[in-house]
Amino acid sequence: LEDIGNLYMKKGKPKIALTYLQEGINNSRKAGLRDTEVSLLDEEGIAYQEEGQQVKALTIYKDAFEEAKKYKQPEEEAKALINIASVLQLQNSDKSLTDLKEAMKIARKIKQPQLEARIFEAMAGVYRQEQNYREAMDALNEQHRLLDSLLQADTAKDIAALDSSYALETSYEKIGNLQQTNKHTESQLQIGWVILLLVLVILVLLWLYLRKVKRLNEELKA
């Protein structure tokens, strides 16, 4: 339901998205599923924000924040604070920055650089609004630094994956070569057994022949 709601949001149809998101929220309020409610609430808030219902969106984001705290979901707490700050940005930029700084503490505590980068981007927007361009530039620089480090980490993972893939292919190639060698060895062994059997047959026939000759010689001598 959340995924369907997201798709309708991407299609620019927040009203339809809300019907699916609200159904998902109702389902998540069942026993044992409450911890799935937070992300749905965040999505619902975004839909209301898209609709221009800022007050409604703010209320939902606050509910999401409380639910995240209740079910010990720090990442969702930080996301809810970012969303709250986005609504408050035009109304109360100081409170918006306070919420973003609180979200930053959470993101650093749980070591989520991608979330930190998102927070720095939001902070830059608030600083620009306040015409505090130095702070805005610093926040953007921090965001770029984090995104670069994430990109480098992803690149390192890709290189490691390629190395692993190459090692795997090399291993498969070695296995294939060993299998071919094994087949060749087995064929040679089978040929060896056939030759040995033929030699044995020839020796038996030769022995029988010599035995017969000896007997005939003895008869001739007699």
Backbone as JSON, one array per atom type, in Angstrom:
{
  "sequence": "LEDIGNLYMKKGKPKIALTYLQEGINNSRKAGLRDTEVSLLDEEGIAYQEEGQQVKALTIYKDAFEEAKKYKQPEEEAKALINIASVLQLQNSDKSLTDLKEAMKIARKIKQPQLEARIFEAMAGVYRQEQNYREAMDALNEQHRLLDSLLQADTAKDIAALDSSYALETSYEKIGNLQQTNKHTESQLQIGWVILLLVLVILVLLWLYLRKVKRLNEELKA",
  "N": [[0.84, -1.21, 0.0], [1.96, 1.19, 0.76], [3.91, 1.45, -1.23], [2.28, 1.67, -3.5], [0.99, 4.04, -2.91], [3.24, 5.74, -3.0], [3.86, 5.6, -5.71], [1.63, 6.86, -6.86], [2.07, 9.39, -5.79], [4.37, 10.11, -7.18], [3.28, 10.29, -9.66], [1.98, 12.62, -9.41], [-0.46, 12.67, -8.09], [-1.66, 13.24, -5.33], [-4.04, 12.98, -3.84], [-5.21, 10.49, -4.53], [-3.09, 8.93, -3.72], [-3.21, 9.31, -0.97], [-5.46, 7.8, -0.18], [-4.57, 5.15, -0.35], [-2.36, 5.23, 1.37], [-3.58, 5.89, 3.81], [-5.15, 3.63, 4.19], [-3.13, 1.78, 4.52], [-2.02, 2.76, 6.92], [-4.15, 2.31, 8.69], [-4.18, -0.49, 8.62], [-1.7, -0.99, 9.74], [-2.07, -0.43, 12.36], [-2.77, -2.6, 13.74], [-2.21, -5.18, 16.19], [1.18, -5.99, 16.72], [2.05, -4.9, 14.37], [2.52, -2.25, 14.63], [4.97, -0.93, 14.47], [5.37, -0.45, 11.83], [4.0, 1.71, 11.12], [5.11, 4.27, 11.16], [6.68, 5.08, 8.85], [4.65, 5.13, 6.98], [3.04, 7.16, 8.0], [4.77, 9.33, 7.64], [4.83, 9.43, 4.84], [2.17, 10.01, 4.37], [2.01, 12.56, 5.49], [3.68, 13.94, 3.69], [2.1, 13.78, 1.42], [-0.12, 15.34, 2.18], [1.22, 17.74, 2.45], [1.95, 18.22, -0.18], [-0.57, 18.71, -1.13], [-0.98, 21.17, -0.1], [-1.87, 21.42, 2.46], [-0.65, 22.41, 5.06], [-0.84, 22.57, 7.89], [-2.2, 20.22, 8.6], [-0.34, 18.39, 7.62], [1.84, 18.95, 9.3], [0.84, 18.14, 11.79], [0.6, 15.37, 11.36], [3.26, 14.68, 10.87], [4.33, 15.17, 13.38], [2.97, 13.23, 14.85], [4.15, 11.01, 13.67], [6.76, 11.33, 14.56], [6.47, 10.95, 17.34], [5.55, 8.31, 17.37], [7.78, 7.04, 16.31], [9.66, 7.48, 18.31], [8.44, 6.06, 20.35], [8.52, 3.41, 19.42], [11.19, 3.05, 19.2], [12.75, 3.85, 16.85], [15.16, 5.33, 15.59], [16.12, 6.35, 13.1], [13.76, 6.89, 11.73], [12.76, 8.78, 13.46], [14.54, 10.91, 13.01], [13.94, 11.44, 10.3], [11.28, 12.27, 10.53], [11.64, 14.63, 11.98], [13.06, 16.13, 10.08], [11.04, 16.45, 8.19], [9.17, 17.89, 9.71], [10.65, 20.22, 10.1], [10.71, 21.12, 7.47], [8.1, 21.99, 7.06], [7.93, 24.01, 8.96], [9.77, 25.82, 8.06], [9.14, 28.21, 6.59], [7.49, 29.46, 8.42], [8.71, 29.53, 10.98], [11.83, 29.85, 11.15], [13.92, 29.55, 12.98], [13.02, 27.57, 14.76], [12.81, 25.56, 12.91], [15.52, 25.12, 12.21], [16.42, 24.25, 14.7], [15.09, 21.8, 14.95], [16.27, 20.46, 12.82], [18.93, 20.34, 13.63], [18.64, 18.69, 15.82], [17.82, 16.39, 14.52], [20.18, 15.9, 13.15], [21.91, 15.17, 15.23], [20.82, 12.71, 15.92], [21.17, 11.3, 13.49], [23.97, 11.22, 13.33], [24.54, 9.75, 15.58], [23.5, 7.23, 14.98], [25.03, 6.72, 12.86], [24.54, 7.44, 10.04], [25.4, 8.55, 7.21], [24.16, 9.26, 4.79], [21.7, 10.22, 5.55], [22.58, 12.36, 7.08], [23.62, 13.98, 5.03], [21.26, 14.69, 3.72], [20.08, 16.23, 5.73], [21.91, 18.35, 5.95], [21.47, 19.53, 3.47], [18.83, 20.41, 3.81], [19.24, 22.25, 5.89], [20.85, 24.11, 4.59], [18.96, 25.22, 2.9], [17.29, 26.56, 4.74], [19.11, 28.43, 5.81], [19.68, 29.91, 3.53], [17.21, 31.06, 3.12], [17.19, 32.76, 5.31], [19.06, 34.47, 4.47], [21.63, 33.98, 5.21], [24.27, 33.4, 3.91], [26.87, 32.41, 4.14], [26.73, 30.36, 6.11], [24.94, 28.76, 4.73], [26.49, 28.01, 2.52], [28.52, 26.58, 3.82], [27.03, 24.44, 4.86], [26.18, 23.23, 2.47], [28.66, 22.5, 1.42], [29.4, 20.56, 3.3], [27.4, 18.71, 2.82], [28.08, 17.95, 0.18], [30.6, 16.86, 0.65], [29.95, 14.61, 2.19], [28.35, 13.21, 0.37], [30.24, 12.73, -1.61], [31.98, 11.03, -0.21], [30.3, 8.87, 0.21], [29.88, 8.12, -2.42], [32.47, 7.37, -3.14], [32.76, 5.22, -1.41], [30.8, 3.53, -2.46], [31.92, 3.15, -4.96], [34.26, 1.82, -4.26], [33.11, -0.51, -3.25], [31.96, -1.45, -5.62], [34.3, -1.96, -7.09], [35.43, -3.91, -5.48], [33.46, -5.82, -5.79], [33.75, -6.36, -8.51], [36.32, -7.41, -8.48], [35.84, -9.69, -6.95], [34.07, -10.95, -8.66], [35.76, -11.43, -10.84], [37.6, -13.12, -9.61], [35.9, -15.22, -9.05], [35.13, -16.01, -11.64], [37.64, -16.8, -12.57], [38.07, -18.91, -10.84], [36.0, -20.63, -11.63], [36.92, -21.16, -14.18], [39.29, -22.52, -13.64], [38.21, -24.75, -12.36], [36.79, -25.8, -14.5], [38.93, -26.45, -16.19], [40.2, -28.37, -14.62], [38.2, -30.29, -14.58], [38.18, -31.01, -17.27], [40.75, -32.04, -17.48], [40.49, -34.14, -15.7], [38.57, -35.7, -17.01], [40.06, -36.38, -19.25], [42.1, -37.84, -18.04], [40.61, -39.94, -16.96], [39.72, -41.11, -19.34], [42.16, -41.95, -20.41], [42.85, -43.8, -18.45], [40.81, -45.67, -18.74], [41.42, -46.6, -21.33], [43.89, -47.72, -20.73], [43.12, -49.85, -19.03], [41.72, -51.43, -20.9], [43.77, -52.09, -22.7], [45.42, -53.56, -20.97], [43.72, -55.7, -20.4], [43.54, -56.85, -22.95], [46.22, -57.66, -23.31], [46.41, -59.55, -21.28], [44.59, -61.46, -22.25], [45.92, -62.2, -24.62], [48.26, -63.28, -23.52], [47.17, -65.48, -22.13], [46.14, -66.95, -24.29], [48.55, -67.45, -25.65], [49.88, -68.98, -23.76], [48.17, -71.23, -23.68], [48.54, -72.07, -26.3], [51.33, -72.73, -26.36], [51.33, -74.76, -24.48], [49.82, -76.65, -25.82], [51.52, -77.17, -28.01], [53.72, -78.28, -26.7], [52.57, -80.62, -25.71], [51.96, -81.93, -28.13], [54.53, -82.26, -29.13], [55.59, -84.06, -27.33], [53.96, -86.23, -27.88], [54.78, -86.78, -30.51], [57.46, -87.44, -30.04], [57.11, -89.75, -28.52]],
  "CA": [[0.0, 0.0, 0.0], [2.88, 2.34, 0.78], [4.52, 1.55, -2.56], [1.25, 2.17, -4.43], [0.86, 5.46, -2.57], [4.43, 6.43, -3.52], [3.74, 5.7, -7.17], [0.66, 7.93, -7.17], [2.72, 10.66, -5.48], [5.27, 10.4, -8.3], [2.43, 10.65, -10.8], [1.36, 13.91, -9.1], [-1.86, 12.47, -7.67], [-1.6, 13.02, -3.88], [-5.35, 12.58, -3.28], [-5.32, 9.04, -4.69], [-2.03, 8.36, -2.87], [-3.68, 9.36, 0.42], [-6.4, 6.7, 0.1], [-3.77, 3.94, -0.13], [-1.54, 5.42, 2.56], [-4.46, 5.81, 4.99], [-5.51, 2.21, 4.38], [-1.93, 1.16, 5.09], [-1.92, 3.19, 8.32], [-5.18, 1.56, 9.44], [-3.72, -1.88, 8.74], [-0.51, -1.05, 10.61], [-2.45, -0.22, 13.76], [-3.08, -3.9, 14.35], [-1.18, -5.66, 17.13], [2.35, -6.58, 16.1], [2.43, -4.19, 13.15], [2.56, -0.81, 14.9], [6.25, -0.33, 14.11], [5.37, -0.14, 10.38], [3.12, 2.87, 10.92], [5.84, 5.54, 11.09], [7.02, 5.47, 7.47], [3.38, 5.44, 6.32], [2.64, 8.5, 8.46], [5.63, 10.3, 6.94], [4.36, 9.53, 3.45], [0.87, 10.71, 4.4], [2.32, 13.97, 5.7], [4.19, 14.49, 2.43], [0.94, 13.92, 0.51], [-0.87, 16.53, 2.61], [2.05, 18.91, 2.14], [1.78, 18.43, -1.62], [-1.91, 19.25, -1.31], [-1.01, 22.52, 0.46], [-2.46, 21.39, 3.81], [0.55, 22.43, 5.89], [-1.18, 22.3, 9.29], [-2.49, 18.79, 8.67], [0.93, 17.7, 7.41], [2.64, 19.13, 10.51], [0.26, 17.27, 12.83], [0.93, 13.98, 11.03], [4.7, 14.51, 11.09], [4.54, 15.1, 14.84], [2.52, 11.88, 15.24], [5.18, 10.07, 13.2], [7.9, 11.5, 15.46], [6.12, 10.32, 18.61], [5.5, 6.86, 17.14], [9.16, 6.59, 16.12], [10.27, 7.45, 19.64], [7.79, 4.99, 21.11], [8.96, 2.09, 18.94], [12.66, 3.07, 19.13], [13.19, 3.87, 15.45], [15.85, 6.62, 15.51], [16.19, 6.87, 11.73], [12.44, 7.47, 11.42], [12.68, 10.01, 14.27], [15.27, 11.96, 12.29], [13.18, 11.78, 9.09], [10.11, 13.04, 10.95], [12.13, 15.97, 12.33], [13.35, 16.82, 8.81], [9.75, 16.83, 7.6], [8.61, 18.96, 10.55], [11.43, 21.42, 9.78], [10.34, 21.61, 6.13], [6.84, 22.72, 7.2], [8.17, 25.19, 9.79], [10.8, 26.68, 7.47], [8.6, 29.54, 6.25], [6.8, 30.05, 9.58], [9.61, 29.73, 12.12], [13.1, 29.3, 10.68], [14.73, 29.17, 14.14], [12.53, 26.25, 15.22], [13.15, 24.63, 11.83], [16.94, 24.79, 12.39], [16.54, 23.47, 15.94], [14.66, 20.43, 14.64], [17.27, 19.86, 11.92], [20.11, 20.03, 14.44], [18.28, 17.5, 16.61], [17.86, 15.27, 13.56], [21.59, 15.65, 12.87], [22.46, 14.41, 16.37], [20.34, 11.32, 15.8], [21.82, 10.71, 12.31], [25.38, 10.94, 13.66], [24.56, 8.7, 16.6], [23.25, 5.94, 14.34], [26.01, 6.64, 11.76], [23.85, 7.41, 8.75], [25.89, 9.7, 6.45], [23.2, 9.66, 3.75], [20.71, 11.03, 6.26], [23.29, 13.61, 7.41], [23.69, 14.79, 3.8], [19.91, 15.23, 3.51], [19.87, 17.26, 6.74], [22.72, 19.51, 5.56], [20.76, 20.16, 2.35], [17.68, 21.13, 4.38], [19.78, 23.38, 6.64], [21.28, 25.11, 3.61], [17.74, 25.9, 2.44], [16.85, 27.49, 5.8], [20.09, 29.51, 5.88], [19.47, 30.76, 2.35], [16.0, 31.85, 3.4], [17.57, 33.8, 6.28], [20.13, 35.23, 3.81], [22.89, 33.67, 5.88], [24.85, 32.65, 2.81], [28.08, 31.71, 4.59], [26.28, 29.09, 6.72], [24.33, 27.96, 3.66], [27.59, 27.44, 1.74], [29.18, 25.56, 4.67], [26.13, 23.27, 4.91], [26.24, 22.56, 1.16], [29.97, 21.85, 1.32], [29.34, 19.34, 4.11], [26.56, 17.76, 2.08], [28.87, 17.42, -0.95], [31.66, 16.01, 1.2], [29.34, 13.33, 2.58], [27.92, 12.51, -0.84], [31.46, 12.24, -2.26], [32.49, 9.87, 0.55], [29.39, 7.76, -0.08], [30.15, 7.7, -3.8], [33.74, 6.65, -3.11], [32.5, 3.93, -0.76], [30.07, 2.7, -3.43], [32.88, 2.79, -6.01], [35.13, 0.78, -3.67], [32.31, -1.74, -3.22], [31.85, -1.94, -6.99], [35.59, -2.53, -7.47], [35.54, -5.17, -4.73], [32.52, -6.77, -6.43], [34.37, -6.78, -9.77], [37.43, -8.3, -8.11], [35.23, -10.97, -6.54], [33.52, -11.57, -9.86], [36.9, -11.94, -11.61], [38.13, -14.28, -8.88], [34.93, -16.31, -9.23], [35.26, -16.5, -13.02], [38.91, -17.53, -12.63], [37.86, -20.17, -10.12], [35.19, -21.48, -12.5], [37.78, -21.57, -15.29], [40.19, -23.55, -13.1], [37.39, -25.95, -12.15], [36.53, -26.35, -15.83], [40.18, -27.07, -16.66], [40.4, -29.6, -13.84], [37.21, -31.28, -15.03], [38.66, -31.53, -18.57], [41.92, -32.89, -17.18], [39.97, -35.35, -15.04], [37.95, -36.52, -18.06], [41.16, -36.91, -20.07], [42.77, -38.87, -17.22], [39.7, -41.08, -16.89], [39.75, -41.76, -20.66], [43.44, -42.66, -20.51], [42.77, -44.93, -17.53], [39.96, -46.69, -19.36], [42.2, -47.19, -22.43], [44.91, -48.55, -20.08], [42.48, -51.11, -18.61], [41.4, -52.21, -22.11], [45.05, -52.64, -23.19], [45.84, -54.59, -20.01], [42.85, -56.86, -20.61], [43.95, -57.49, -24.21], [47.51, -58.31, -23.05], [46.12, -60.75, -20.5], [43.96, -62.42, -23.17], [46.98, -62.7, -25.51], [49.14, -64.15, -22.72], [46.45, -66.75, -21.88], [46.11, -67.69, -25.56], [49.92, -67.9, -25.92], [50.16, -70.08, -22.81], [47.42, -72.4, -24.17], [49.19, -72.53, -27.54], [52.6, -73.37, -25.99], [50.98, -76.01, -23.79], [49.39, -77.61, -26.86], [52.74, -77.54, -28.77], [54.5, -79.16, -25.85], [51.89, -81.92, -25.68], [52.13, -82.56, -29.43], [55.95, -82.67, -29.24], [55.76, -85.26, -26.5], [53.32, -87.32, -28.62], [55.67, -87.09, -31.64], [58.65, -88.09, -29.48], [56.69, -91.11, -28.14]],
  "C": [[0.87, 1.25, 0.0], [3.51, 2.55, -0.59], [3.53, 2.11, -3.59], [1.06, 3.67, -4.19], [2.02, 6.27, -3.12], [4.34, 6.63, -5.02], [2.75, 6.8, -7.58], [1.21, 9.31, -6.83], [3.64, 11.08, -6.63], [4.49, 10.8, -9.55], [1.73, 12.0, -10.57], [-0.1, 13.81, -8.73], [-1.91, 12.19, -6.17], [-2.92, 12.57, -3.26], [-5.53, 11.06, -3.36], [-4.3, 8.35, -3.79], [-2.51, 8.28, -1.42], [-4.61, 8.2, 0.76], [-5.65, 5.41, 0.41], [-2.94, 4.05, 1.15], [-2.38, 5.3, 3.83], [-4.91, 4.38, 5.27], [-4.33, 1.46, 5.0], [-1.76, 1.5, 6.56], [-2.93, 2.44, 9.18], [-4.76, 0.12, 9.66], [-2.57, -2.0, 9.74], [-0.84, -0.83, 12.07], [-2.91, -1.5, 14.45], [-1.92, -4.32, 15.25], [-0.04, -6.34, 16.36], [2.81, -5.88, 14.85], [2.61, -2.69, 13.38], [3.87, -0.16, 14.47], [6.35, -0.02, 12.62], [4.61, 1.15, 10.09], [3.89, 4.14, 10.6], [6.12, 5.98, 9.66], [5.76, 5.82, 6.68], [2.88, 6.83, 6.72], [3.46, 9.58, 7.77], [5.15, 10.53, 5.52], [3.02, 10.27, 3.39], [1.08, 12.2, 4.6], [2.81, 14.64, 4.44], [3.05, 14.72, 1.45], [0.11, 15.15, 0.88], [-0.1, 17.81, 2.32], [1.94, 19.26, 0.66], [0.43, 19.06, -1.93], [-2.03, 20.69, -0.78], [-1.6, 22.59, 1.85], [-1.32, 21.28, 4.83], [0.26, 22.06, 7.35], [-1.43, 20.81, 9.51], [-1.2, 17.98, 8.54], [1.79, 17.77, 8.67], [2.15, 18.23, 11.64], [0.65, 15.81, 12.6], [2.42, 13.72, 11.25], [5.02, 14.39, 12.59], [4.09, 13.74, 15.38], [3.57, 10.83, 14.86], [6.4, 10.13, 14.12], [7.65, 10.79, 16.78], [6.1, 8.8, 18.48], [6.91, 6.29, 17.0], [9.89, 6.5, 17.45], [9.75, 6.27, 20.45], [8.33, 3.62, 20.72], [10.47, 2.03, 18.67], [13.17, 2.91, 17.69], [13.89, 5.22, 15.2], [15.93, 7.21, 14.1], [14.87, 7.53, 11.33], [12.2, 8.74, 12.24], [13.32, 11.17, 13.51], [14.51, 12.39, 11.03], [11.95, 12.63, 9.42], [10.51, 14.48, 11.3], [12.47, 16.79, 11.08], [12.06, 17.31, 8.17], [9.08, 17.97, 8.38], [9.32, 20.29, 10.22], [11.04, 22.0, 8.42], [9.04, 22.4, 6.17], [7.07, 24.05, 7.94], [9.11, 26.21, 9.15], [10.3, 28.1, 7.19], [7.99, 30.24, 7.46], [7.78, 30.43, 10.69], [10.96, 29.08, 11.79], [13.99, 28.84, 11.83], [14.34, 27.78, 14.65], [12.87, 25.18, 14.18], [14.61, 24.18, 11.97], [17.16, 23.94, 13.63], [16.18, 22.01, 15.68], [15.69, 19.71, 13.75], [18.54, 19.49, 12.69], [19.87, 18.8, 15.33], [18.32, 16.25, 15.74], [19.3, 14.89, 13.25], [22.25, 14.83, 13.98], [22.08, 12.93, 16.27], [21.06, 10.62, 14.65], [23.27, 10.34, 12.6], [25.5, 9.79, 14.67], [24.39, 7.32, 15.97], [24.14, 5.73, 13.1], [25.33, 6.42, 10.41], [24.26, 8.63, 7.92], [24.93, 10.18, 5.36], [22.12, 10.56, 4.35], [21.32, 12.38, 6.65], [23.33, 14.54, 6.2], [22.34, 15.44, 3.51], [19.63, 16.38, 4.49], [20.65, 18.52, 6.39], [22.05, 20.27, 4.4], [19.58, 20.99, 2.86], [18.15, 22.37, 5.16], [20.23, 24.49, 5.71], [20.09, 25.91, 3.1], [17.25, 26.93, 3.45], [17.8, 28.68, 5.88], [19.95, 30.46, 4.69], [18.27, 31.67, 2.55], [16.3, 33.01, 4.35], [18.65, 34.74, 5.71], [21.47, 35.09, 4.53], [23.68, 32.77, 4.92], [26.13, 31.89, 3.19], [27.72, 30.35, 5.18], [25.67, 28.17, 5.68], [25.41, 27.27, 2.85], [28.3, 26.33, 2.53], [28.35, 24.28, 4.71], [26.18, 22.5, 3.6], [27.57, 21.86, 0.95], [30.01, 20.54, 2.11], [28.51, 18.27, 3.42], [27.36, 17.12, 0.94], [29.98, 16.49, -0.47], [31.12, 14.62, 1.54], [28.93, 12.52, 1.35], [29.13, 11.95, -1.6], [32.0, 10.99, -1.56], [31.61, 8.64, 0.3], [29.63, 7.21, -1.48], [31.44, 6.89, -3.87], [33.57, 5.27, -2.49], [31.79, 2.98, -1.72], [31.01, 2.23, -4.54], [33.8, 1.68, -5.52], [34.4, -0.55, -3.62], [32.19, -2.34, -4.61], [33.13, -2.6, -7.44], [35.78, -3.88, -6.77], [34.65, -6.25, -5.36], [33.11, -7.29, -7.74], [35.53, -7.74, -9.51], [36.9, -9.68, -7.74], [34.7, -11.72, -7.74], [34.63, -12.18, -10.7], [37.47, -13.2, -10.96], [37.21, -15.49, -9.06], [35.03, -16.91, -10.62], [36.54, -17.32, -13.18], [38.79, -18.9, -11.97], [37.07, -21.15, -10.97], [36.04, -22.03, -13.66], [38.72, -22.68, -14.84], [39.45, -24.87, -12.89], [37.11, -26.64, -13.48], [37.75, -27.07, -16.39], [40.45, -28.38, -15.93], [39.44, -30.69, -14.28], [37.65, -31.9, -16.36], [39.83, -32.47, -18.37], [41.48, -34.22, -16.59], [39.34, -36.3, -16.07], [39.03, -37.18, -18.92], [41.87, -38.05, -19.34], [41.92, -40.13, -17.14], [39.71, -41.85, -18.21], [41.03, -42.57, -20.83], [43.44, -43.92, -19.63], [41.94, -46.07, -18.12], [40.69, -47.4, -20.5], [43.27, -48.14, -21.86], [44.34, -49.89, -19.64], [42.17, -52.01, -19.79], [42.66, -52.88, -22.64], [45.53, -53.78, -22.28], [45.03, -55.87, -20.19], [43.24, -57.62, -21.87], [45.27, -58.24, -24.04], [47.3, -59.62, -22.3], [45.51, -61.85, -21.38], [45.02, -63.06, -24.08], [47.9, -63.66, -24.77], [48.49, -65.51, -22.45], [46.44, -67.6, -23.14], [47.49, -68.26, -25.9], [50.29, -69.09, -25.03], [49.46, -71.36, -23.24], [48.08, -72.99, -25.42], [50.48, -73.3, -27.23], [52.37, -74.72, -25.31], [50.6, -77.09, -24.81], [50.6, -78.12, -27.67], [53.58, -78.54, -27.98], [53.91, -80.57, -25.83], [52.1, -82.68, -27.0], [53.57, -83.07, -29.65], [56.2, -83.96, -28.47], [55.14, -86.49, -27.21], [54.19, -87.78, -29.79], [56.91, -87.89, -31.18], [58.32, -89.54, -29.1], [56.51, -91.95, -29.39]]
}
